[in-house]
Coordinates of C-alpha atoms and ligand atoms in Angstrom, one line a residue:
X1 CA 0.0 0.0 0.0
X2 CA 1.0 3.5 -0.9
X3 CA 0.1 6.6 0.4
X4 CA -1.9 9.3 -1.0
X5 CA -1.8 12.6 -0.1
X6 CA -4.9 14.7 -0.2
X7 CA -5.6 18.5 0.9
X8 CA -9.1 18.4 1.6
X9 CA -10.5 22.1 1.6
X10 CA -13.6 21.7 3.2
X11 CA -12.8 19.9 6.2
X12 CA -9.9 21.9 6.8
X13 CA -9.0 25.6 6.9
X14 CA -5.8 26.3 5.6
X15 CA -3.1 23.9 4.7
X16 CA -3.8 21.1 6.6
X17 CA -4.4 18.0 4.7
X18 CA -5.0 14.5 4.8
X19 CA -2.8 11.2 4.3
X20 CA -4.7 8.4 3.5
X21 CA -3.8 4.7 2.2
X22 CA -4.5 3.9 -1.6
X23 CA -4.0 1.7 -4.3
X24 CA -1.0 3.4 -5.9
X25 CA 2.0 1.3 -6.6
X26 CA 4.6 4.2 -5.7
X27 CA 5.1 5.9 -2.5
X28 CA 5.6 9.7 -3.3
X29 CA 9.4 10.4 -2.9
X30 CA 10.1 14.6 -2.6
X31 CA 8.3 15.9 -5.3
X32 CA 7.8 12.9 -7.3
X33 CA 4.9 11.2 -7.9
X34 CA 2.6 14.1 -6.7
X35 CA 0.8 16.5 -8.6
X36 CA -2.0 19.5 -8.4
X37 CA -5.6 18.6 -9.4
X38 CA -7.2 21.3 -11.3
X39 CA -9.7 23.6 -9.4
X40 CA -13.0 25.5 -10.3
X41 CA -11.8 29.1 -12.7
X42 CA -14.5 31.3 -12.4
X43 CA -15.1 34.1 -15.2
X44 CA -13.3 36.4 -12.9
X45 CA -10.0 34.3 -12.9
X46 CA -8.3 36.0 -15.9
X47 CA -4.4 35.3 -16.4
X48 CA -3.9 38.8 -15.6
X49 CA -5.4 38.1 -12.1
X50 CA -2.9 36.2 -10.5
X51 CA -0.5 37.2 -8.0
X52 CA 2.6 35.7 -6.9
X53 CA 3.3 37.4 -4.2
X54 CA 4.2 35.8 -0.8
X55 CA 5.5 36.8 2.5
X56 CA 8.7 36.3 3.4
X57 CA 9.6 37.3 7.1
X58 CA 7.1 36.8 9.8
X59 CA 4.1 39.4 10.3
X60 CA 0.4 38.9 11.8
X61 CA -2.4 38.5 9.4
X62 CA -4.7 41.9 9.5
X63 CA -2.5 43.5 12.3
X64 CA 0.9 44.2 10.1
X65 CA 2.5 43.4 7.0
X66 CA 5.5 41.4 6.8
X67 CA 8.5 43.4 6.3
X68 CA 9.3 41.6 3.3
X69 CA 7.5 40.5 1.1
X70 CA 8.7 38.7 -2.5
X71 CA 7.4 39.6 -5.8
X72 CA 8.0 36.3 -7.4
X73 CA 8.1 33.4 -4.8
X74 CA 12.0 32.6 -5.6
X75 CA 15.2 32.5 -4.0
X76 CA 18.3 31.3 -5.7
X77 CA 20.3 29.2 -2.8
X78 CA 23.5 30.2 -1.2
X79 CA 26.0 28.1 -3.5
X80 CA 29.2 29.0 -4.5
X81 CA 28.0 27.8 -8.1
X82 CA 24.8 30.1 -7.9
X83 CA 24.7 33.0 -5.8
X84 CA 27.3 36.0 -6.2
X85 CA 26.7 39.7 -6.9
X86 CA 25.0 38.9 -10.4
X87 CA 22.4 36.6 -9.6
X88 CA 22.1 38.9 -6.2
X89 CA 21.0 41.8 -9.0
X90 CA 19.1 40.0 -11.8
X91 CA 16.6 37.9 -9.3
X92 CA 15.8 41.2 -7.3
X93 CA 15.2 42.7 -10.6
X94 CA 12.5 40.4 -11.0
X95 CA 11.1 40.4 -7.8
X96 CA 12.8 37.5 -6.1
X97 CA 16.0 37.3 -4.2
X98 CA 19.8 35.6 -3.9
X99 CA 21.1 34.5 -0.4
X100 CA 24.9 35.5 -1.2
X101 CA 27.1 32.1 -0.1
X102 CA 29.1 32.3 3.3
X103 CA 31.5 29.6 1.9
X104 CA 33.9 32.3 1.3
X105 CA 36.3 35.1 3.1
X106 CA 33.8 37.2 4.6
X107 CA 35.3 40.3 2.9
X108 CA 34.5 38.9 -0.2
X109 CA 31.0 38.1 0.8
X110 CA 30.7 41.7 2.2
X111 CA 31.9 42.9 -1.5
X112 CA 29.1 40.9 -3.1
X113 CA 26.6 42.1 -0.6
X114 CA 27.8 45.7 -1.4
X115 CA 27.6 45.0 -5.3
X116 CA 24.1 44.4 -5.2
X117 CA 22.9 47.4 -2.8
X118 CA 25.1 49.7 -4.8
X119 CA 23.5 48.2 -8.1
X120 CA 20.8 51.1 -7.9
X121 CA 19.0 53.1 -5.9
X122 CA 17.6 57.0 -5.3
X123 CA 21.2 57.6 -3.4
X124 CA 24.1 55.5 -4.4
X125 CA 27.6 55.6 -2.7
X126 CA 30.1 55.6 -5.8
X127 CA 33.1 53.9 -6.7
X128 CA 35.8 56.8 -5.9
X129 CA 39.7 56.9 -7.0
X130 CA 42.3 59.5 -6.0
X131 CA 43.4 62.6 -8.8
X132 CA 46.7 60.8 -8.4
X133 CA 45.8 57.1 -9.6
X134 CA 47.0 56.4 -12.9
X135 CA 44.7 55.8 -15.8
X136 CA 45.9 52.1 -16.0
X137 CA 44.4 51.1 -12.1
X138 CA 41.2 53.1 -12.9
X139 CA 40.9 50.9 -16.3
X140 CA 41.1 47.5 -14.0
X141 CA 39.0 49.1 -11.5
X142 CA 36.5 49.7 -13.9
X143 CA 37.2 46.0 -15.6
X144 CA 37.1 44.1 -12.4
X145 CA 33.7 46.2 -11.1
X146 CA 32.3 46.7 -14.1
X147 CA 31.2 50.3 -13.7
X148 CA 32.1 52.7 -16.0
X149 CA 32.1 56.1 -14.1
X150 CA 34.3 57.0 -10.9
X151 CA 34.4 60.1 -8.8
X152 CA 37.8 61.8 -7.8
X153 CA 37.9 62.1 -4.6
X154 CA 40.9 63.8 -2.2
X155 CA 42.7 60.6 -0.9
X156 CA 40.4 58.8 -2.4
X157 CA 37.5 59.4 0.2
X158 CA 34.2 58.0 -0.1
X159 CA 33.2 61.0 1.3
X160 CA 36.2 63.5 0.5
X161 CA 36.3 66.8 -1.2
X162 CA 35.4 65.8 -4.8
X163 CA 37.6 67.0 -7.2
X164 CA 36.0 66.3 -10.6
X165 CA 35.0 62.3 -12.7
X166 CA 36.2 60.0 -14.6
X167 CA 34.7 57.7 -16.7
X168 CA 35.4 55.1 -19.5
X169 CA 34.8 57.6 -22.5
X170 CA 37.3 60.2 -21.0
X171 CA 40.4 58.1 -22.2
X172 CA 41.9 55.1 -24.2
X173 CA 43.1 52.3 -22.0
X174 CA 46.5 51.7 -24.0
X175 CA 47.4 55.1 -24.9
X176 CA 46.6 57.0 -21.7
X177 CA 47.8 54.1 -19.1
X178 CA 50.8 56.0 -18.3
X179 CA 48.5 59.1 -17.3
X180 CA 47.4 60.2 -14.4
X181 CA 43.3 60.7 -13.4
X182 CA 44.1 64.7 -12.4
X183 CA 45.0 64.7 -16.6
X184 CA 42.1 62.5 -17.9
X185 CA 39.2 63.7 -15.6
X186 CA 36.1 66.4 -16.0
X187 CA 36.9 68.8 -12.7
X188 CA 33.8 69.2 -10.8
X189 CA 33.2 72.8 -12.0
X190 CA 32.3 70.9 -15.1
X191 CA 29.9 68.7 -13.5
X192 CA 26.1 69.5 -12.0
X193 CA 26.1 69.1 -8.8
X194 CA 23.2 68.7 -6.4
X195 CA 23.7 70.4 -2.3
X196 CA 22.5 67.9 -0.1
X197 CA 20.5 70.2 1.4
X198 CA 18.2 70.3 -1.6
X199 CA 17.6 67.0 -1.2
X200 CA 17.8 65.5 1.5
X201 CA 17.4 61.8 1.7
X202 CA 13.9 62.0 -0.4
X203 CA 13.4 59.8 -2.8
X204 CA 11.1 61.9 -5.0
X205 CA 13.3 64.8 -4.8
X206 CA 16.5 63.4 -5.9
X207 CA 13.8 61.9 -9.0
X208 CA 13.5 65.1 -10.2
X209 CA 16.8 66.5 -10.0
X210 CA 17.6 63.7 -12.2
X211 CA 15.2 63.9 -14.7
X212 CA 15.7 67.7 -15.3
X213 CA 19.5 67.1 -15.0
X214 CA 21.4 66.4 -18.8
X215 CA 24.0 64.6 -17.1
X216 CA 23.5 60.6 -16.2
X217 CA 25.3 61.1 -12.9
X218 CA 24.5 64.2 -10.1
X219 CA 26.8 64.0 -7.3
X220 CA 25.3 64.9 -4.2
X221 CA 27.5 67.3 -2.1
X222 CA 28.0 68.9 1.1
X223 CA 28.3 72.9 1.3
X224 CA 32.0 72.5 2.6
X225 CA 32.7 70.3 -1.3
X226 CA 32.3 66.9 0.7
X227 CA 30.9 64.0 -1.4
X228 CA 27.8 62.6 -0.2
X229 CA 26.5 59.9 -2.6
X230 CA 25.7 60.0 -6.2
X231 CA 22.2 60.2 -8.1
X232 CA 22.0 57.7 -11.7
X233 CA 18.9 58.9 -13.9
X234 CA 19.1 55.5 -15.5
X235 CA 17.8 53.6 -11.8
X236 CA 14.7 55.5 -12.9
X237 CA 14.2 54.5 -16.1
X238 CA 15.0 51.0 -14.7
X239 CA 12.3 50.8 -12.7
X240 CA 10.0 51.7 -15.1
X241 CA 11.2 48.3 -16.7
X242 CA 10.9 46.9 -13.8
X243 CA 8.2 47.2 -12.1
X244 CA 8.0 43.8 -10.1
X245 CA 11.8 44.2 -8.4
X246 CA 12.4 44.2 -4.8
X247 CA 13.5 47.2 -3.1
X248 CA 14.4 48.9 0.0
X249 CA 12.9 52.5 0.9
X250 CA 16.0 54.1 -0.7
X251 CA 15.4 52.0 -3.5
X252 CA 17.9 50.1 -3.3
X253 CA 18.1 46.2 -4.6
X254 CA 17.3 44.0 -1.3
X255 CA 20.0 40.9 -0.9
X256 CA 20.1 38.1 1.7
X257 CA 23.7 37.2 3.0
X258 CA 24.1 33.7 4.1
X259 CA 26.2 32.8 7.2
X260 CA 27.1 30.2 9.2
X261 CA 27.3 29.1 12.7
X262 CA 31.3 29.3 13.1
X263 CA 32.7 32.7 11.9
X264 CA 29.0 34.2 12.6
X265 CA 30.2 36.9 15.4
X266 CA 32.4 38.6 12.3
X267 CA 30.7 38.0 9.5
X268 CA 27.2 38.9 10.2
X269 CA 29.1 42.7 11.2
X270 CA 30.6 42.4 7.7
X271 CA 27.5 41.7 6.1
X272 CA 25.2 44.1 7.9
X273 CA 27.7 46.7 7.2
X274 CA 27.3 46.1 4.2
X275 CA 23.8 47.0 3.9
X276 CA 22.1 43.4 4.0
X277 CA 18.7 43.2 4.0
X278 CA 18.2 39.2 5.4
X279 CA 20.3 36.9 6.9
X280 CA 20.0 33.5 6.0
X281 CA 22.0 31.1 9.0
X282 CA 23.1 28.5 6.5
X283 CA 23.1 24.6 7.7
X284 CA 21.9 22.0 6.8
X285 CA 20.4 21.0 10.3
X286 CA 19.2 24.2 11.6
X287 CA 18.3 22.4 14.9
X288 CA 21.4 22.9 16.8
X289 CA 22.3 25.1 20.1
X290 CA 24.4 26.7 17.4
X291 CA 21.8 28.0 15.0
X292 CA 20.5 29.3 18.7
X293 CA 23.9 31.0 19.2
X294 CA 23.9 32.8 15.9
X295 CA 20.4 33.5 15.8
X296 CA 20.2 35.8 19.2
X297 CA 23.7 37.3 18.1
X298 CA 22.0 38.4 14.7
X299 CA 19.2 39.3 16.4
X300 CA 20.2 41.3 19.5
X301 CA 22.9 43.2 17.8
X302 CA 20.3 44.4 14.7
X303 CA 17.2 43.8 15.7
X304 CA 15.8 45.5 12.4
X305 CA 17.1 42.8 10.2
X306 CA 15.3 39.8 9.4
X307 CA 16.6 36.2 10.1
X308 CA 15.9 33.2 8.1
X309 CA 16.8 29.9 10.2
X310 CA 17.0 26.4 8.4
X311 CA 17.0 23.5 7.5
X312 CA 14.0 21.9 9.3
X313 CA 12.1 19.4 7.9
X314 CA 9.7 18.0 11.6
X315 CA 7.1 20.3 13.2
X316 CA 10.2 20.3 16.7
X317 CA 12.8 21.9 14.3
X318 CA 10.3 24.7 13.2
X319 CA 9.0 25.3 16.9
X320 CA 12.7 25.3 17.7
X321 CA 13.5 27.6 15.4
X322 CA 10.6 29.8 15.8
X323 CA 9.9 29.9 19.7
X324 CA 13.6 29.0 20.9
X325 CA 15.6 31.2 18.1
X326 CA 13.1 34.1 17.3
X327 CA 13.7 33.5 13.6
X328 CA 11.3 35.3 10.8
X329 CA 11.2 32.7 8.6
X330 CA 11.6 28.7 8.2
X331 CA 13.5 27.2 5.3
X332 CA 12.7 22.9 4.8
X333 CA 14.3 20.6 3.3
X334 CA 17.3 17.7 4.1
X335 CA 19.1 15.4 1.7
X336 CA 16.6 16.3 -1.4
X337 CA 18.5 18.1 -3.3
X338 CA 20.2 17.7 -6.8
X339 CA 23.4 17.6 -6.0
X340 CA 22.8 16.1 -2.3
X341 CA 24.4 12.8 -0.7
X342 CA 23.3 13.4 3.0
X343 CA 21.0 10.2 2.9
X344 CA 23.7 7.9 1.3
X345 CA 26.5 9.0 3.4
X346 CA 25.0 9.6 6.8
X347 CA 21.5 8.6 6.4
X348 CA 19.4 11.3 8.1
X349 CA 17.0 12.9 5.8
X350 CA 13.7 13.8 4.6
X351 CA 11.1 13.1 1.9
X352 CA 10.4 17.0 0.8
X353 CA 6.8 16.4 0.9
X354 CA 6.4 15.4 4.3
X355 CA 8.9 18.2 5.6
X356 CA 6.4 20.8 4.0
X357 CA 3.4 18.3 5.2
X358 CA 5.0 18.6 8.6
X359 CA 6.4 22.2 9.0
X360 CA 3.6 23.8 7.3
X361 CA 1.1 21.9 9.6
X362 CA 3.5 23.8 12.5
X363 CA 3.6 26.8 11.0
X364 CA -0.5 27.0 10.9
X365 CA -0.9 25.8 14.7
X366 CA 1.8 27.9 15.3
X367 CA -0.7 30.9 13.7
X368 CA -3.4 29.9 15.2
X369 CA -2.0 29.7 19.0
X370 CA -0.6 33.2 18.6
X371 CA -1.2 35.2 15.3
X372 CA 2.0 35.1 14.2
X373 CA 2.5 33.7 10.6
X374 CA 5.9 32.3 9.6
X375 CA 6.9 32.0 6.3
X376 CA 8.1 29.1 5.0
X377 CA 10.6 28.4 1.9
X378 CA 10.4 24.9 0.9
X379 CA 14.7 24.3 0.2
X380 CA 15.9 21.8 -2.7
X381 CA 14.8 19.0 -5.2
X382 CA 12.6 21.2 -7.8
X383 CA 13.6 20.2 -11.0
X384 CA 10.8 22.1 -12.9
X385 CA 7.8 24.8 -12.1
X386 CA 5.6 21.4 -11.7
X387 CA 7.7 21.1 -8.7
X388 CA 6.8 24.4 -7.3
X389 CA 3.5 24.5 -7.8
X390 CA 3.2 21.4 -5.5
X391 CA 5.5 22.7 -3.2
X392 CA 3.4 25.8 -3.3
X393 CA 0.4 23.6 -3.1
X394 CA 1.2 21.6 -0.4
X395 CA 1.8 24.5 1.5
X396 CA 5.5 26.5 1.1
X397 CA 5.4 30.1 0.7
X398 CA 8.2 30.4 -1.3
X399 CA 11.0 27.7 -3.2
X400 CA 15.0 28.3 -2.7
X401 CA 16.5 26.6 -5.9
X402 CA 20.4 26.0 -6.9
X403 CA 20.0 23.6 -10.0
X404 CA 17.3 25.4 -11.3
X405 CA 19.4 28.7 -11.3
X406 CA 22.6 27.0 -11.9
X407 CA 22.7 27.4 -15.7
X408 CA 21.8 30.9 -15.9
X409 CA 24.2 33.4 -17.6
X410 CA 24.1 35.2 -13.8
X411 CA 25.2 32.1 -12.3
X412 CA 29.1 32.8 -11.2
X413 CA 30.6 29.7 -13.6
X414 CA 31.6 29.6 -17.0
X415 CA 29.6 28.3 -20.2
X416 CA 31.7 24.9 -21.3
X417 CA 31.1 24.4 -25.1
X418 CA 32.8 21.5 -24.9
X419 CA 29.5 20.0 -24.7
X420 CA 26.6 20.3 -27.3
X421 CA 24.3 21.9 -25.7
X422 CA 26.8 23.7 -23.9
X423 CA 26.4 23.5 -19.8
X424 CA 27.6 25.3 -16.7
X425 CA 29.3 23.6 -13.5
X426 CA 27.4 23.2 -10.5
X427 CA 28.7 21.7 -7.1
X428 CA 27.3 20.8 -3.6
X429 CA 28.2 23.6 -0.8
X430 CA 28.9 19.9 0.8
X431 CA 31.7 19.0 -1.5
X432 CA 35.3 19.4 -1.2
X433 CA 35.4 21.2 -4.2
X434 CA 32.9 24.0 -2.2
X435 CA 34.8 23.4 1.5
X436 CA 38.4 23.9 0.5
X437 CA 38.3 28.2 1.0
X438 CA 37.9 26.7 4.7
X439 CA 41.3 24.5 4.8
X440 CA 43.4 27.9 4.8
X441 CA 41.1 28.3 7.9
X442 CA 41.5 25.6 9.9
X443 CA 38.4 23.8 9.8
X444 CA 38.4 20.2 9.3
X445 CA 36.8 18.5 6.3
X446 CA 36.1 15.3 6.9
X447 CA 33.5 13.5 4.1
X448 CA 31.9 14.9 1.4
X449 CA 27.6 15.2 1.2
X450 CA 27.2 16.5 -2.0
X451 CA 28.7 16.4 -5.5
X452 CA 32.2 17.8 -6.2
X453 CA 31.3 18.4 -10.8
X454 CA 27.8 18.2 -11.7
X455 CA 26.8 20.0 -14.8
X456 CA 23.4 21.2 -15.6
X457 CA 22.3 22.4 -18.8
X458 CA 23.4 26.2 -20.1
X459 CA 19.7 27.9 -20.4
X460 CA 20.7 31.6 -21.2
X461 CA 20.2 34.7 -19.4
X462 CA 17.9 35.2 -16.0
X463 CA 15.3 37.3 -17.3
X464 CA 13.8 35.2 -20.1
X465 CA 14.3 31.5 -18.6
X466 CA 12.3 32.9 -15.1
X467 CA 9.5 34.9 -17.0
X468 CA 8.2 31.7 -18.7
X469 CA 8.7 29.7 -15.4
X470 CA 6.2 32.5 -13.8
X471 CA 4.4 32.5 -16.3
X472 CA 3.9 28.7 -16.1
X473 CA 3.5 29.0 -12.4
X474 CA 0.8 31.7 -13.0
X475 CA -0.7 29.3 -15.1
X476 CA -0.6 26.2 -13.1
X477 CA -2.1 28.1 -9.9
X478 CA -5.4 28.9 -12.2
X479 CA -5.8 25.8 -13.6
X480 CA -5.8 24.5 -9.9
X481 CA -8.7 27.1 -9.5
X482 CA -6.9 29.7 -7.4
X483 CA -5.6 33.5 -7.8
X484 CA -2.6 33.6 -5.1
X485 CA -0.3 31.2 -3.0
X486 CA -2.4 31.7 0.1
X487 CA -5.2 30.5 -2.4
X488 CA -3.4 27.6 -3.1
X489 CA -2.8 27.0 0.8
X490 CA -6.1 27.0 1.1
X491 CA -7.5 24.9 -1.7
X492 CA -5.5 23.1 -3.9
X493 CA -5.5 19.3 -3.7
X494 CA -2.4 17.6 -4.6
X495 CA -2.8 13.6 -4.8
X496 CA -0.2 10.9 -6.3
X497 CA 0.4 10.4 -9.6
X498 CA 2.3 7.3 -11.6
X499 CA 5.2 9.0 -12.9
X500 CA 4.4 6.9 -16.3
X501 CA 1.7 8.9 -17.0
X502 CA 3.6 12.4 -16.5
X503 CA 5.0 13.8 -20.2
X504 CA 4.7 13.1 -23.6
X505 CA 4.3 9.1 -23.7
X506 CA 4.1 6.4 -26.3
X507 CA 5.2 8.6 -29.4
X508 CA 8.1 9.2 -31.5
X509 CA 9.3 12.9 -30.9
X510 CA 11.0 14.3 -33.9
X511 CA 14.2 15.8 -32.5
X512 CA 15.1 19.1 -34.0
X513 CA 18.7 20.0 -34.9
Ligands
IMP1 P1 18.7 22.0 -5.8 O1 17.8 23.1 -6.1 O2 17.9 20.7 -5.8 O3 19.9 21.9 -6.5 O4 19.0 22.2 -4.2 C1 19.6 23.4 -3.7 C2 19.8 23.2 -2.2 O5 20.7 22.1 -1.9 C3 20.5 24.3 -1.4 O6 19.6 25.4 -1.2 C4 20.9 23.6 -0.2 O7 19.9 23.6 0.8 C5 21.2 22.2 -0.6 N1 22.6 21.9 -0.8 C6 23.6 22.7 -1.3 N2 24.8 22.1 -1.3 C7 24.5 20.8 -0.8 C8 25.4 19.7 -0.5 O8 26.6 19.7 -0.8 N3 24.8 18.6 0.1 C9 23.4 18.6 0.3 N4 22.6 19.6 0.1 C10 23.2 20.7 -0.4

């Protein structure tokens, strides 16, 4: 006998749902085996209507709002072979977000961090270099960051009398590399400038000044000549493009930063300092004195920052996590995932629908003893949007993903040609390959629990490949009758399927070149 899952709306508010014993000849396994049954579309239920939405940190339903809240219900997992700077700016973009990987020098992580809040934003604090630099360091500068204009600053001062700007169009890499910035720059009496007083720190202001400006850059300045920050016209005309991307009061990309439960008491400083938005404590048992440790560090020391606590994958871990560790949101999941060996190697683990069967049943109790709703972000094994919109179904707020992001141009690997179609490297954060930054360190590594050289498939650039994936999840969440995720919570049914009968079956497909 297998079991059957079944959500059964009417008996039961909210995402509670049944297990009973069928027929079927294949016990579910993670996502396989289960799918959504189609629900009732009423004439109201256009395309258009459906919203995607979905709470991310903890809030009380019709007291407050969550403090964050995702535009797309997607987070790319923190894996060196997924999650840098890039991925941190093209998923907010679009509404989602990156947890930036801790398996790295925390510097480096901070840098990420920083690449991704200073991406955009009404106020943005510029790359500076000193009148004395020479044109060669501002040319690597500019090749290594990837920004084209840079203030002059005395001493090179983020916040130093500013002296005039440089940018790419003002010299010739080869020719001038001997020069100096001082000889190659526009002094500031050249530039517009904006007094911060005329400003301020408003938003709509500092819109205006840049629209009526005819320069792309306004540096915002102190009376005394002091650089303040910079205003760029074009994060206006890239919200217009936009309009779904998740953003901070200054407008400003938001970005989680993972960390973990060793180097926690520096990093999460780093991080913060930074500008971070979220912190994500990264392990892959989240229900350790540890995860405790860091999680009343995190939040004493910046209570105004959000902290995601995981992996869980039983109804103790979330209460744990929740009650014992003050956390704002649950992530679920162990030993699912594509590149995971956990249940081979040490044989602890969890089918992925009965951790969301299990911690979303917690996370409802949970709301109903106090008023408090958690988010939770179901962590691993989706290998397609059919996969989300169960997880979705069966009661996750959001998905985290590595695989599914992993062969994205914004992933931090190269494209390999070698293969036809070409493919992109991906790797376990539980691999050698992933621990060794940690040797120079002094930790120990001791056996590996995931995949050193996986490949996945190259699938192009962020923004196309995730628009059709919304657009099928938008899809699949009408066709099971419903118009948002808490919808879906509430209603969907999601029952076993064979996975024979999942697919194009019993035909010759013509394969095209
Ligand atoms: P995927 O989307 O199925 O590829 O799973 C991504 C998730 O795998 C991440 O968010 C982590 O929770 C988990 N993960 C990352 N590295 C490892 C590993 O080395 N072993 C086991 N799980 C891992």
């Amino acid at each position: 006998m297998a079991r059957e899952i079944i959500r059964n709306p009417q008996a039961l508010p909210l995402s509670s749902y049944s297990v009973r014993e069928t027929s079927f000849g294949e016990l579910p396994s993670g996502y396989r085996g289960l799918i959504t049954l189609p629900g009732y579309i009423s004439r109201d239920l256009s395309p258009d209507s459906i919203d995607v939405s979905s709470p991310l940190t903890k809030y009380r339903p019709g007291k407050n709002e969550p403090a964050i809240r995702l535009n797309i219900p997607v987070l790319s997992a923190a894996m060196q072979s997924v999650s840098g700077q890039k991925m941190g700016i093209a998923l907010a973009r679009m509404g989602g977000l990156a947890a930036i990987y801790c398996s790295q020098p925390i510097e480096e992580e901070a840098d990420m961090v920083k690449a991704v809040k200073r991406h955009k934003g009404a106020f943005i604090e510029p790359e500076v270099v000193s009148a004395q630099d020479s044109i060669e360091y501002v040319a690597e500068r500019m090749r290594r960051t990837g920004y084209s204009k840079f203030f002059v600053t005395q001493g090179r001062d983020q916040h130093g009398i500013l002296l005039g700007l440089v940018t790419d169009n003002d010299f010739d890499a080869e020719m001038h590399k001997g020069q100096t910035v001082a000889q190659r720059m526009r002094p500031v009496r050249e530039l517009d400038v904006v007094y911060h007083d005329e400003v301020s720190h408003d938003v709509k202001q500092s819109n205006e000044k840049a629209k009526s400006s005819h320069h792309s850059a306004l540096p915002v300045i102190y009376r005394d000549g002091r650089l303040r920050d910079v205003i760029f016209r074009k994060d206006i005309r890239d919200h217009r493009e936009h309009k779904t991307e998740l953003i901070d009061d200054m407008k400003r990309l938001r970005v989680i930063a993972a960390v973990n439960t060793h180097d926690y008491k520096d990093r999460i400083p780093a991080v913060v300092d930074a500008g971070v938005d979220l912190i994500l404590i990264d392990t892959s048992q989240g229900w350790t004195d540890h995860l405790a440790d860091t999680s009343h560090f995190a939040l004493n020391k910046y209570p105004g920052i959000p902290v995601i606590g995981g992996n869980v994958v039983t109804a103790d871990g979330f209460n744990f996590l929740v009650k014992d560790c003050g956390v704002d949101s649950v992530k679920a999941g162990m030993g699912i995932a594509s590149i995971c060996i956990t249940p081979e190697q040490i044989g602890v683990a969890r089918s992925q629908d009965r951790a969301i069967e299990e911690v979303t049943k917690a996370r409802d109790k949970h709301l109903e003893e106090t008023g408090e709703y958690v988010p939770i972000i179901a962590d691993g094994g989706v290998r397609s949007v059919r996969d989300m919109v169960v997880a979705l179904a069966l009661g996750a707020d959001s998905i985290m993903a590595g695989r599914f992001f992993a062969g994205t141009n914004e992933s931090p690997t190269e494209i390999n040609y070698k293969f036809s179609p070409p493919r992109k490297p991906y790797w376990g954060e539980g691999s050698d390959r992933a621990k060794s930054w940690r040797e120079k360190r002094g930790y120990s590594i001791e056996f590996e629990e995931g995949v050193p050289d996986a490949w996945v498939d190259y699938v192009g650039p962020l923004e196309p490949y995730l628009t059709q994936a919304m657009e099928q999840l938008k899809a699949g969440i009408r066709k099971a009758g419903c118009r948002t995720i808490d919808g879906l919570h509430r209603n969907a049914v999601v029952e076993t399927i064979s996975e024979e009968e999942v697919g194009a079956h019993s035909v010759h497909i013509e394969k095209k070149e």
